Coordinates of C-alpha atoms in Angstrom, one line a residue:
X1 CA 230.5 172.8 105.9
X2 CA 231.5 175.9 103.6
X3 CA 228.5 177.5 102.3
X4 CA 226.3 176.4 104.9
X5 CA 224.2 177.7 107.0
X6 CA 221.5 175.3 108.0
X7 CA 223.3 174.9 111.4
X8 CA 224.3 170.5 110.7
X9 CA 228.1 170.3 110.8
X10 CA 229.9 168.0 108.3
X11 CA 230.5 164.4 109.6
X12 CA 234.0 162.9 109.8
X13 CA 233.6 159.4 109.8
X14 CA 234.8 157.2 113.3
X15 CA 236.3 154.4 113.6
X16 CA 234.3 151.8 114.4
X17 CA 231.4 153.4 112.6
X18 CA 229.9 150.8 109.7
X19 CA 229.0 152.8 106.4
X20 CA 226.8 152.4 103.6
X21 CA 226.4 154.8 100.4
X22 CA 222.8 155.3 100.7
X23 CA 222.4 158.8 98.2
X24 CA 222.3 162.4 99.1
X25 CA 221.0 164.4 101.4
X26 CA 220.0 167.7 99.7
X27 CA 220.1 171.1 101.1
X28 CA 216.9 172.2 101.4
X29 CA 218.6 176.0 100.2
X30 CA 221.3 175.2 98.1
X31 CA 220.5 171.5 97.1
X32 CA 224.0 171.0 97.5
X33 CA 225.4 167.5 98.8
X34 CA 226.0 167.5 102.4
X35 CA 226.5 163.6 102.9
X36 CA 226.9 160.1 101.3
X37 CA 227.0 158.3 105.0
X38 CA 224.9 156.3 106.6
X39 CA 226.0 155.4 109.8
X40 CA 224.4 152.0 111.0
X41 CA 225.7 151.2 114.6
X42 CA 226.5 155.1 116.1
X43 CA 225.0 158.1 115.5
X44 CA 226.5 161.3 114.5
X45 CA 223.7 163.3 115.5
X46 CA 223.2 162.1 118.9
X47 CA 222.5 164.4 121.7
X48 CA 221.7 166.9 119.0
X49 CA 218.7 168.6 117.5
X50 CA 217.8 165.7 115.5
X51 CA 216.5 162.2 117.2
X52 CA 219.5 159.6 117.4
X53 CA 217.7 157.1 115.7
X54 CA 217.5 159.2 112.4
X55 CA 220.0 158.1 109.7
X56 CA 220.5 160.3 106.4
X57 CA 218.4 159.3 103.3
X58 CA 217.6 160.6 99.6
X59 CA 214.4 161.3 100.7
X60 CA 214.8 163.1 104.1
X61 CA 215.3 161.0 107.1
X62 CA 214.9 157.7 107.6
X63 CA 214.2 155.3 111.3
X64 CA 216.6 153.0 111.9
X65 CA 214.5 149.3 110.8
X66 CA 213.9 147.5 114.4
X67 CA 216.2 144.5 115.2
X68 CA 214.0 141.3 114.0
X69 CA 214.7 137.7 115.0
X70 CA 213.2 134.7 113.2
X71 CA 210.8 134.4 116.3
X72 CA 209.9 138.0 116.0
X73 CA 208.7 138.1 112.5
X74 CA 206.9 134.7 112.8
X75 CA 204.9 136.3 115.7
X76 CA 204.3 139.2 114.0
X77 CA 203.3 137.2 110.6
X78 CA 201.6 134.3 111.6
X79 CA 198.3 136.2 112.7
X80 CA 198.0 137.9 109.5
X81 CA 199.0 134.8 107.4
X82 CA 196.1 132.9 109.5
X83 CA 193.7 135.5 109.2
X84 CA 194.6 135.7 105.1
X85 CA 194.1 132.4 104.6
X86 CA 191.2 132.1 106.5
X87 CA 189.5 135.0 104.2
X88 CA 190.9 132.7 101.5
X89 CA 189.1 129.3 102.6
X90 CA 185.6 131.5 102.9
X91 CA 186.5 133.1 99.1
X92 CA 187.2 129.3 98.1
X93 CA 183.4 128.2 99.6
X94 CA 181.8 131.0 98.0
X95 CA 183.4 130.5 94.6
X96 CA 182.7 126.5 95.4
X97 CA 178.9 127.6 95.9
X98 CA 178.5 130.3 93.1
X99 CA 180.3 127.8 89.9
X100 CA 176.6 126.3 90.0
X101 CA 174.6 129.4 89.9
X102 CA 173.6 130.7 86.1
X103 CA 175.7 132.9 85.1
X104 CA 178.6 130.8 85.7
X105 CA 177.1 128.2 83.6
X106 CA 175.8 129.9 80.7
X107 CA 178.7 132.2 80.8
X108 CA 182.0 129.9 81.4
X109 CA 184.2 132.8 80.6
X110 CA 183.0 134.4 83.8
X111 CA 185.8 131.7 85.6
X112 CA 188.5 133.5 83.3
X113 CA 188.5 136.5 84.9
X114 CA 188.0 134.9 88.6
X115 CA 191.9 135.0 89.1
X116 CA 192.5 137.8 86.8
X117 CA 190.5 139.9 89.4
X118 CA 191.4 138.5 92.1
X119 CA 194.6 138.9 91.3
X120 CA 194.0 142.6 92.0
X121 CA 194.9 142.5 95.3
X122 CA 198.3 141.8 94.3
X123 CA 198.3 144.1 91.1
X124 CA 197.0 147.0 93.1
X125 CA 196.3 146.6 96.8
X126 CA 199.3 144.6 97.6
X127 CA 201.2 147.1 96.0
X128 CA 199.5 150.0 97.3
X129 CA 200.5 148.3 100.6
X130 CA 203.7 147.7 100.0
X131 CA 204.1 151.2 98.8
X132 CA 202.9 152.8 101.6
X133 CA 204.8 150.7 104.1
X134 CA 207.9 151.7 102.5
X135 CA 206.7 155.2 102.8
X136 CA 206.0 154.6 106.5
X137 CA 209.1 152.9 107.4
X138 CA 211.3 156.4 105.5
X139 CA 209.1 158.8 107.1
X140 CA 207.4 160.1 104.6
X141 CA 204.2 159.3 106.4
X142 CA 205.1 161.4 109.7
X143 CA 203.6 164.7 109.1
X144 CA 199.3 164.6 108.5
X145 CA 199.9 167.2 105.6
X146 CA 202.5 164.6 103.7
X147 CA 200.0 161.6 105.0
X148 CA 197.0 162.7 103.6
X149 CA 198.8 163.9 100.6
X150 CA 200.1 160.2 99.9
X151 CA 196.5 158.6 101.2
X152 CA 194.3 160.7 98.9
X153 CA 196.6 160.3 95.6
X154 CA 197.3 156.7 96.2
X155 CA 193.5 156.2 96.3
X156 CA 192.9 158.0 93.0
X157 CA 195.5 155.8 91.4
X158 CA 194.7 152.5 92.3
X159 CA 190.9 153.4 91.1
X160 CA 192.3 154.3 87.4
X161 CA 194.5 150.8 87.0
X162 CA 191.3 149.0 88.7
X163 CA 189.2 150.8 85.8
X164 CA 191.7 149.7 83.3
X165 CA 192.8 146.5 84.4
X166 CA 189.2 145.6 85.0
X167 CA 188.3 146.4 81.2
X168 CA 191.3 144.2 79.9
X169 CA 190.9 141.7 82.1
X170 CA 187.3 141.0 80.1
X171 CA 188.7 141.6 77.0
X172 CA 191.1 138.8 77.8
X173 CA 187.9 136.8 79.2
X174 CA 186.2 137.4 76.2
X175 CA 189.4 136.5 73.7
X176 CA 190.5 133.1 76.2
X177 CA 186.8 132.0 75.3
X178 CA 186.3 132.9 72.0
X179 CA 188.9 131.1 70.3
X180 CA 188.7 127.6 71.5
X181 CA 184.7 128.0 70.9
X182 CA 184.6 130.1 67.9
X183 CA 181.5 131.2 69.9
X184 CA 180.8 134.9 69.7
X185 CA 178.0 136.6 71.7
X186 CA 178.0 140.8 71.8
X187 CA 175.8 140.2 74.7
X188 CA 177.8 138.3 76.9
X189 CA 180.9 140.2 75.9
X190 CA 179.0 143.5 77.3
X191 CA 178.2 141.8 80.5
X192 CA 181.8 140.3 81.1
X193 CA 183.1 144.0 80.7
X194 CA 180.3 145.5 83.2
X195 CA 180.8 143.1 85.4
X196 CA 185.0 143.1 85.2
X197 CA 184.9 147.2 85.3
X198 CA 182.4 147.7 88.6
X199 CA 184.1 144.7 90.7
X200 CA 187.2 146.0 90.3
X201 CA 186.4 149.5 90.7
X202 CA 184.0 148.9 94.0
X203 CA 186.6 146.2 95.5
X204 CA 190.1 148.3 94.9
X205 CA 187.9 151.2 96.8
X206 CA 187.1 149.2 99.6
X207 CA 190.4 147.0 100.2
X208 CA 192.3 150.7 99.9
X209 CA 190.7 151.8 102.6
X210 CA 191.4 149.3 104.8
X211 CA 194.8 149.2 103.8
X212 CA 195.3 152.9 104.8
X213 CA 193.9 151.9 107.9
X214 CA 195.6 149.0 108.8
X215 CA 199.3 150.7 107.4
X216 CA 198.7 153.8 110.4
X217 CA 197.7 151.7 113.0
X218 CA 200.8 149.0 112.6
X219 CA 203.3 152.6 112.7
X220 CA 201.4 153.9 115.9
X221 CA 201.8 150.6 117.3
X222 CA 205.0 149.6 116.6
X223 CA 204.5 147.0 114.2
X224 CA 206.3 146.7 110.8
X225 CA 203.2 147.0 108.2
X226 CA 205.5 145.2 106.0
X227 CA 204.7 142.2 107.7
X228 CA 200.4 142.6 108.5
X229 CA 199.3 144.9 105.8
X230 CA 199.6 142.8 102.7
X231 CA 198.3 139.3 104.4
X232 CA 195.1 141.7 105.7
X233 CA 194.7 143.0 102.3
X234 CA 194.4 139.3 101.4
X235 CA 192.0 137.9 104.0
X236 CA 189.3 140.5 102.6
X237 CA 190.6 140.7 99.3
X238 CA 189.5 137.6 98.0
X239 CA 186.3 137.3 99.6
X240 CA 185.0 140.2 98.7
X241 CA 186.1 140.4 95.2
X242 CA 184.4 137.4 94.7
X243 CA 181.5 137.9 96.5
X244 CA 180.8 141.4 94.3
X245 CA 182.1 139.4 91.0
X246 CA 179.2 136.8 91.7
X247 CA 176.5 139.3 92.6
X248 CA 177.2 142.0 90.1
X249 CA 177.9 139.4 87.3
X250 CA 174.4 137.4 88.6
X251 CA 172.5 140.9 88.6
X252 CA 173.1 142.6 85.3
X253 CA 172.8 138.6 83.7
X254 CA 169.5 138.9 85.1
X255 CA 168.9 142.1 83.0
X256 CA 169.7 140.9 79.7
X257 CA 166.1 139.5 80.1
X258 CA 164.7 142.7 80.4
X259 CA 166.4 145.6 78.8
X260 CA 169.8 146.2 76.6
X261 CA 171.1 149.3 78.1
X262 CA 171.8 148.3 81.7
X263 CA 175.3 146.7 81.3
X264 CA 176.8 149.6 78.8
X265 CA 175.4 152.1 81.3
X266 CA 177.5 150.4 84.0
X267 CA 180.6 150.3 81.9
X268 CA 179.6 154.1 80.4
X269 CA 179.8 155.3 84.2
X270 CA 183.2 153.8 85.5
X271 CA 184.8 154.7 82.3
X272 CA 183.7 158.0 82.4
X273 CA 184.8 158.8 85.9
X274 CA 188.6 157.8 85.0
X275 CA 189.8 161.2 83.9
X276 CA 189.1 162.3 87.3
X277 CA 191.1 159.9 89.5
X278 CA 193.7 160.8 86.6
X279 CA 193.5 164.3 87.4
X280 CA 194.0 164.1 91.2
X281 CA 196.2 161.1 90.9
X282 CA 198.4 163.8 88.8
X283 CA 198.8 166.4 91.6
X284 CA 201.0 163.9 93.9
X285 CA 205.0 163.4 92.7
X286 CA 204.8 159.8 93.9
X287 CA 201.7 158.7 92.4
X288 CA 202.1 160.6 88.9
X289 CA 205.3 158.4 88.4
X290 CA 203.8 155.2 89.2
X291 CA 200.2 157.1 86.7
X292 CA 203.1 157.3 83.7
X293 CA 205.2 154.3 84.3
X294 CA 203.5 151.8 86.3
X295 CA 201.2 150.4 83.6
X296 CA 203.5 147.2 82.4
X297 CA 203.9 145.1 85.7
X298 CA 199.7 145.8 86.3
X299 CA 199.3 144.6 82.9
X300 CA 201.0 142.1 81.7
X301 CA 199.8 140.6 86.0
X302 CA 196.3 140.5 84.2
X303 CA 197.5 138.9 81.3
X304 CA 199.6 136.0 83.3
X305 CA 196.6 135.5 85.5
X306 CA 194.1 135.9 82.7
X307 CA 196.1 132.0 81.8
X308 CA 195.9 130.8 84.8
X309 CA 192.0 131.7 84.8
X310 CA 191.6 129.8 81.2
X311 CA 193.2 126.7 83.3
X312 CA 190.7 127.4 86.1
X313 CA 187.5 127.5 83.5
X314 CA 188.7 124.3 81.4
X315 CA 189.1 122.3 84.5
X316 CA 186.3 123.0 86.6
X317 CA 184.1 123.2 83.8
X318 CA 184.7 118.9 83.5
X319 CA 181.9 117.1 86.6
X320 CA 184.9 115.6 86.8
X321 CA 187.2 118.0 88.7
X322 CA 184.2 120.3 90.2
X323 CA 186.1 119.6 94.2
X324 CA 189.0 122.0 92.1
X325 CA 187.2 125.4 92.7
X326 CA 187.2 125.5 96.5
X327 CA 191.1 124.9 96.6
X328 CA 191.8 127.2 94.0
X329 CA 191.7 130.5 95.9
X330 CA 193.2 129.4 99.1
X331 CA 196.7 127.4 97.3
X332 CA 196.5 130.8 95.1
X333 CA 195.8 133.2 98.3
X334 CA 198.3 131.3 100.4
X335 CA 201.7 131.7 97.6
X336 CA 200.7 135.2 96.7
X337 CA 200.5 136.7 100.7
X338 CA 203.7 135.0 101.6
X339 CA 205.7 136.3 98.5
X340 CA 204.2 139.9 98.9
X341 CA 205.6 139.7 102.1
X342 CA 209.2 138.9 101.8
X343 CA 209.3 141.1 98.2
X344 CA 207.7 143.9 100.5
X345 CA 209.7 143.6 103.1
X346 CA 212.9 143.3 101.0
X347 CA 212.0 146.2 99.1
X348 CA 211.6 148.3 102.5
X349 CA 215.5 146.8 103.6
X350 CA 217.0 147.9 99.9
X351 CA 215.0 151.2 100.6
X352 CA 216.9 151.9 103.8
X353 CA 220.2 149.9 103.8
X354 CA 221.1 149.9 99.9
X355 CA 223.2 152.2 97.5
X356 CA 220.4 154.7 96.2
X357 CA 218.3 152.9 93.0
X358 CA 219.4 152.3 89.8
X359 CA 223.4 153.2 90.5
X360 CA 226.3 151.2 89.6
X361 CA 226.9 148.8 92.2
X362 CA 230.9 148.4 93.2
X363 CA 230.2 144.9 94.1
X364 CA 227.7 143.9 92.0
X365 CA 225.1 141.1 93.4
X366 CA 225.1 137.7 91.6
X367 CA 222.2 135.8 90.7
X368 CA 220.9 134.3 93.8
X369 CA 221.1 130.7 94.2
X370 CA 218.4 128.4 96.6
X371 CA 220.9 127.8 99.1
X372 CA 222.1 131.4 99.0
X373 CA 218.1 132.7 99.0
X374 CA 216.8 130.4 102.2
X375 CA 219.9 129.6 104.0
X376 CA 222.0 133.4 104.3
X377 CA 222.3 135.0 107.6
X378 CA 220.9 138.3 106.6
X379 CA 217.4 139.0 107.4
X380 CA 216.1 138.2 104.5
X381 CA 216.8 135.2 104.3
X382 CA 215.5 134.2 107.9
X383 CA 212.3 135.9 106.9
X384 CA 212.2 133.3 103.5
X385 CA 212.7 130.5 106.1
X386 CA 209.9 132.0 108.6
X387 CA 207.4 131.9 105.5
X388 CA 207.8 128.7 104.0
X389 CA 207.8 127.1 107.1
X390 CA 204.4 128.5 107.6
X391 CA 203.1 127.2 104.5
X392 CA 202.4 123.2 105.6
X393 CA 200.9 123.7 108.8
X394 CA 199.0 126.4 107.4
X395 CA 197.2 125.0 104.9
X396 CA 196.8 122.0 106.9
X397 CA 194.8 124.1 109.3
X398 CA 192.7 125.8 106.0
X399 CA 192.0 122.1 104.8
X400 CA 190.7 121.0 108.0
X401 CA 188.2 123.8 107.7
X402 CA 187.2 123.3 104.7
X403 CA 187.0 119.6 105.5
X404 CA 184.9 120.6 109.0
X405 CA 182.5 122.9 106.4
X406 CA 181.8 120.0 104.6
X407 CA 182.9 122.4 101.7
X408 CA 184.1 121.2 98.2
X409 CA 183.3 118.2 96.3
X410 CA 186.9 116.3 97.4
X411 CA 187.6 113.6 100.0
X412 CA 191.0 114.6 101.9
X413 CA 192.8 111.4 101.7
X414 CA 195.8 111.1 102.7
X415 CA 196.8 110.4 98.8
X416 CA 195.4 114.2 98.4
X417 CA 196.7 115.8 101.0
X418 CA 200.2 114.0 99.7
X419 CA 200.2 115.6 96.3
X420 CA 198.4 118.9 97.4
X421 CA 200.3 119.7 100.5
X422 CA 203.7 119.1 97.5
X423 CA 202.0 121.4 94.7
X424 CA 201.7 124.4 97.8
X425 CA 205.5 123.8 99.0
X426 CA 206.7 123.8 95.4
X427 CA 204.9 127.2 94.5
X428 CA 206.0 129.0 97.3
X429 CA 209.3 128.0 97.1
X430 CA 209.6 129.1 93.5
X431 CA 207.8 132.4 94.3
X432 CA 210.2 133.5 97.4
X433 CA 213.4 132.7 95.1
X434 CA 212.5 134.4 92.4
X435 CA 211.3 137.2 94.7
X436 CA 214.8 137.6 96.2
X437 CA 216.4 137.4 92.3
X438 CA 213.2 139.8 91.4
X439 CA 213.0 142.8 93.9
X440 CA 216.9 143.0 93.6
X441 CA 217.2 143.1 90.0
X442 CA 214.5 145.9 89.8
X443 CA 216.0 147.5 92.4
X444 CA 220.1 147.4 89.9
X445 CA 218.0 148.9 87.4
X446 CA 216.4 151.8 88.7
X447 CA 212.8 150.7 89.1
X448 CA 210.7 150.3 92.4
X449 CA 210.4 147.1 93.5
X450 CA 207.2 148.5 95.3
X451 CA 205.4 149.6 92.1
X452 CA 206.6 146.3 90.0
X453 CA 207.8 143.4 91.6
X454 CA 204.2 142.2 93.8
X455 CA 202.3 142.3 90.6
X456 CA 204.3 139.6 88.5
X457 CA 205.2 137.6 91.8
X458 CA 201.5 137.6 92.8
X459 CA 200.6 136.7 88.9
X460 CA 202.6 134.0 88.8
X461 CA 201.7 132.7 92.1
X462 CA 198.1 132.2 90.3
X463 CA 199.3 131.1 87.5
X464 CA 201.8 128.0 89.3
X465 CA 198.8 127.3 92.2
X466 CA 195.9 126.8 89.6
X467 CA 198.5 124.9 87.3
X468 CA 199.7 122.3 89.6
X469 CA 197.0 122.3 91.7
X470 CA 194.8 121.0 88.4
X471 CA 198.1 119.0 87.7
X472 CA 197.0 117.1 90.6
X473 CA 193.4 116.6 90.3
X474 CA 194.2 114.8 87.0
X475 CA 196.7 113.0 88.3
X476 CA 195.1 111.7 91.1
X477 CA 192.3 110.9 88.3
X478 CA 194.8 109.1 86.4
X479 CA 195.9 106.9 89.6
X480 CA 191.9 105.9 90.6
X481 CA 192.2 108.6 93.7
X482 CA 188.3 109.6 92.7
X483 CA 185.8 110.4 94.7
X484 CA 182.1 109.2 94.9
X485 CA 180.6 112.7 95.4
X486 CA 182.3 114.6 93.0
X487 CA 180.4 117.1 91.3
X488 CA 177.7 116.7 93.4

């Protein structure tokens, strides 16, 4: 190429050779343009100083994504998916154990912002995981300088929005149960906003963690951390977000009794450490965009799931539909790991494969339809089929433990098992369509399906499995489906 001297010769396409505009890659002296190709079944770089599985990116270079059969991602999913749910089931018994301790009864609103902060994991750790997948699969992970680089301000930032989030999520709490009461109490208000602010805070710490860890050791093993990371980041996610909800919320409840400052101390210290998360979250390119711009998706997330938590408190507040709380987390868990892992993984495919973000698309993509969502030939499509195939046997299999637990307050006829096993299919068929519609029409528009599409997906996943699945407990109410030990 004229004018440069970086030693890669201009590539003159081959016959033969397939071709996708993927962006530019930019001199790293002149940022001039050296290519728009991306050769996908030959390499023009083979036998040369640069590996012949490298193809030419925006960002640098990218690996070619691993040939993936149906069989291949089910393997690599189903262990993850079991192991989510099975963190879900044991987040659904505690939250079945802890809806008759104290706190929960004197202060309902504490079930408004169960889903709101469980809903984290898809607001923030989800998308942290997603995020860092992506980053994996382009490369951008290789070196330890970039890795730590990407670990250390990814870690800042998801400890601001849990701050944040956690602070809105119990002023939603507060406002949900205030206005069908008209009951006020400072008191309780101050408590909800402790105990929102430390949960999150202490659980997006922890589940970050992990999901650095898991994210390294699926790239040194050869496994796509699009398909384990965000069903691990579930299994734990739940559990211990409700475990710390229940024992920080039952703790500083306790010292109401005793003094006045202890909660506004808690939510003093969390606040206050903010601006410094800000500050290093700042110092990274890829995390100061998502510090500026990724506020909406996280927030309006809380706000859907906030709803869905109102649902939750109305329903399982009634003796009547008590058996609802142990379900709630596992139908919600279940929907929101499967769609983070088909918008993750489509995400990663637009990433590599499609015409760089926000351009004009010559042959612009239609709105999806159903058939055209489950039944293409891509690979995104066969990975839709793998995950809503796993959804009946796999909640049959989290049932059965519950049922073996003796957990819950419901009987598992087959009447129940009829309408619940309909109410899981349903959401997660809604969630992976609009997740293909979703992730592709953020991606038309310039914005990161990484950053925004798992929050609202993972929102409305609570939001559609705590609204049908109390659509069936009254139905099956309705029909005389009732059990003799409910709300015992």
């Amino acid at each position: 190429m004229k004018g440069c001297h970086c030693g890669i010769r201009q590539i003159t396409p081959q016959k033969g050779m397939s071709h996708h505009l993927v962006g530019y890659h930019k001199h790293k002296y002149s940022n001039q343009c050296l290519y728009q190709i991306n050769p996908v079944l030959s390499c023009p770089f083979h036998d040369s100083h640069l590996c012949s599985i490298m193809r030419i990116y925006k960002l640098g270079y990218i690996k070619t994504p691993l040939k993936e059969t149906s069989f291949s991602i089910g393997l690599q999913v189903v262990l993850p998916f079991l192991l989510a749910g099975f963190g879900t089931v044991a987040a659904g018994m505690v939250l079945d154990i802890v809806q008759h301790w104290t706190v929960f009864t004197e202060v309902t609103e504490v079930f408004i912002l169960v889903p709101a902060l469980l809903g984290l994991k898809g607001n923030l750790e989800m998308t942290l995981a997603s995020r860092l997948s992506t980053a994996a699969n382009i490369g951008q992970m290789d070196s330890a300088k970039d890795m730590w680089k990407m670990i250390v301000g990814n870690l800042a930032l998801i400890q601001v929005q849990a701050t944040v989030v956690g602070f809105l999520a119990s002023i939603a709490a507060v406002i949900f149960g205030w206005i069908p009461e008209g009951n006020f109490r400072l008191g309780h208000a101050i408590l909800l906003c402790a105990s929102s602010v430390a949960t999150a805070f202490i659980a997006s710490l922890i589940l970050g963690i992990i999901m650095i860890g898991v994210i390294i050791a699926s790239r040194k093993v050869g496994i796509n951390p699009d398909n384990v990371a965000t069903p691990i980041a579930a299994s734990l996610g739940d559990l211990i977000t409700l475990s710390l909800l229940a024992g920080i919320s039952t703790g500083l409840y306790k010292e109401l009794e005793f003094n006045d400052y202890a909660n506004p101390l808690v939510c003093a210290v969390f606040v206050a450490l903010t601006p410094l998360w800000v500050l290093i979250a700042r110092r990274i390119p890829s995390t100061r965009e998502v510090l500026y711009s990724g506020w909406e998706p996280v927030i309006i997330a809380m706000a859907i799931s906030s709803v869905g938590g109102l649902i939750l408190d109305k329903t399982v507040s009634n003796p009547n539909f008590a058996g609802m709380a142990v379900f709630t987390p596992v139908i919600n868990g279940v929907g929101g790991n499967l769609v983070a892992v088909q918008a993750s993984r489509i995400s990663t495919y637009l990433h590599m494969n499609g015409i760089p973000m926000g351009d004009p698309d010559p042959n612009p993509r239609k709105c999806p339809t159903p058939c055209t969502s489950f039944f293409g030939s891509n690979v995104n499509s066969r990975s839709a089929r793998v995950l809503f195939l796993l959804v009946a046997p796999g909640h049959l299999v989290f049932l059965y433990t519950i049922n073996s637990m003796q957990g819950g307050h419901t009987t598992l006829t087959s009447i129940f098992i009829a309408f619940y096993m309909a109410a899981a299919l349903l959401q997660v068929l809604i969630l992976l369509y609009l997740a293909d519609w979703m992730v592709h029409w953020m991606w038309s528009r310039g914005m990161n399906p990484d950053n925004f599409s798992i929050p609202y997906l993972t929102a409305l996943g609570d939001l559609l499995g705590t609204g049908f699945l109390a659509l069936c407990f009254h139905v099956l109410w309705l029909i005389g489906d009732r059990d003799t030990d409910v709300g015992d």
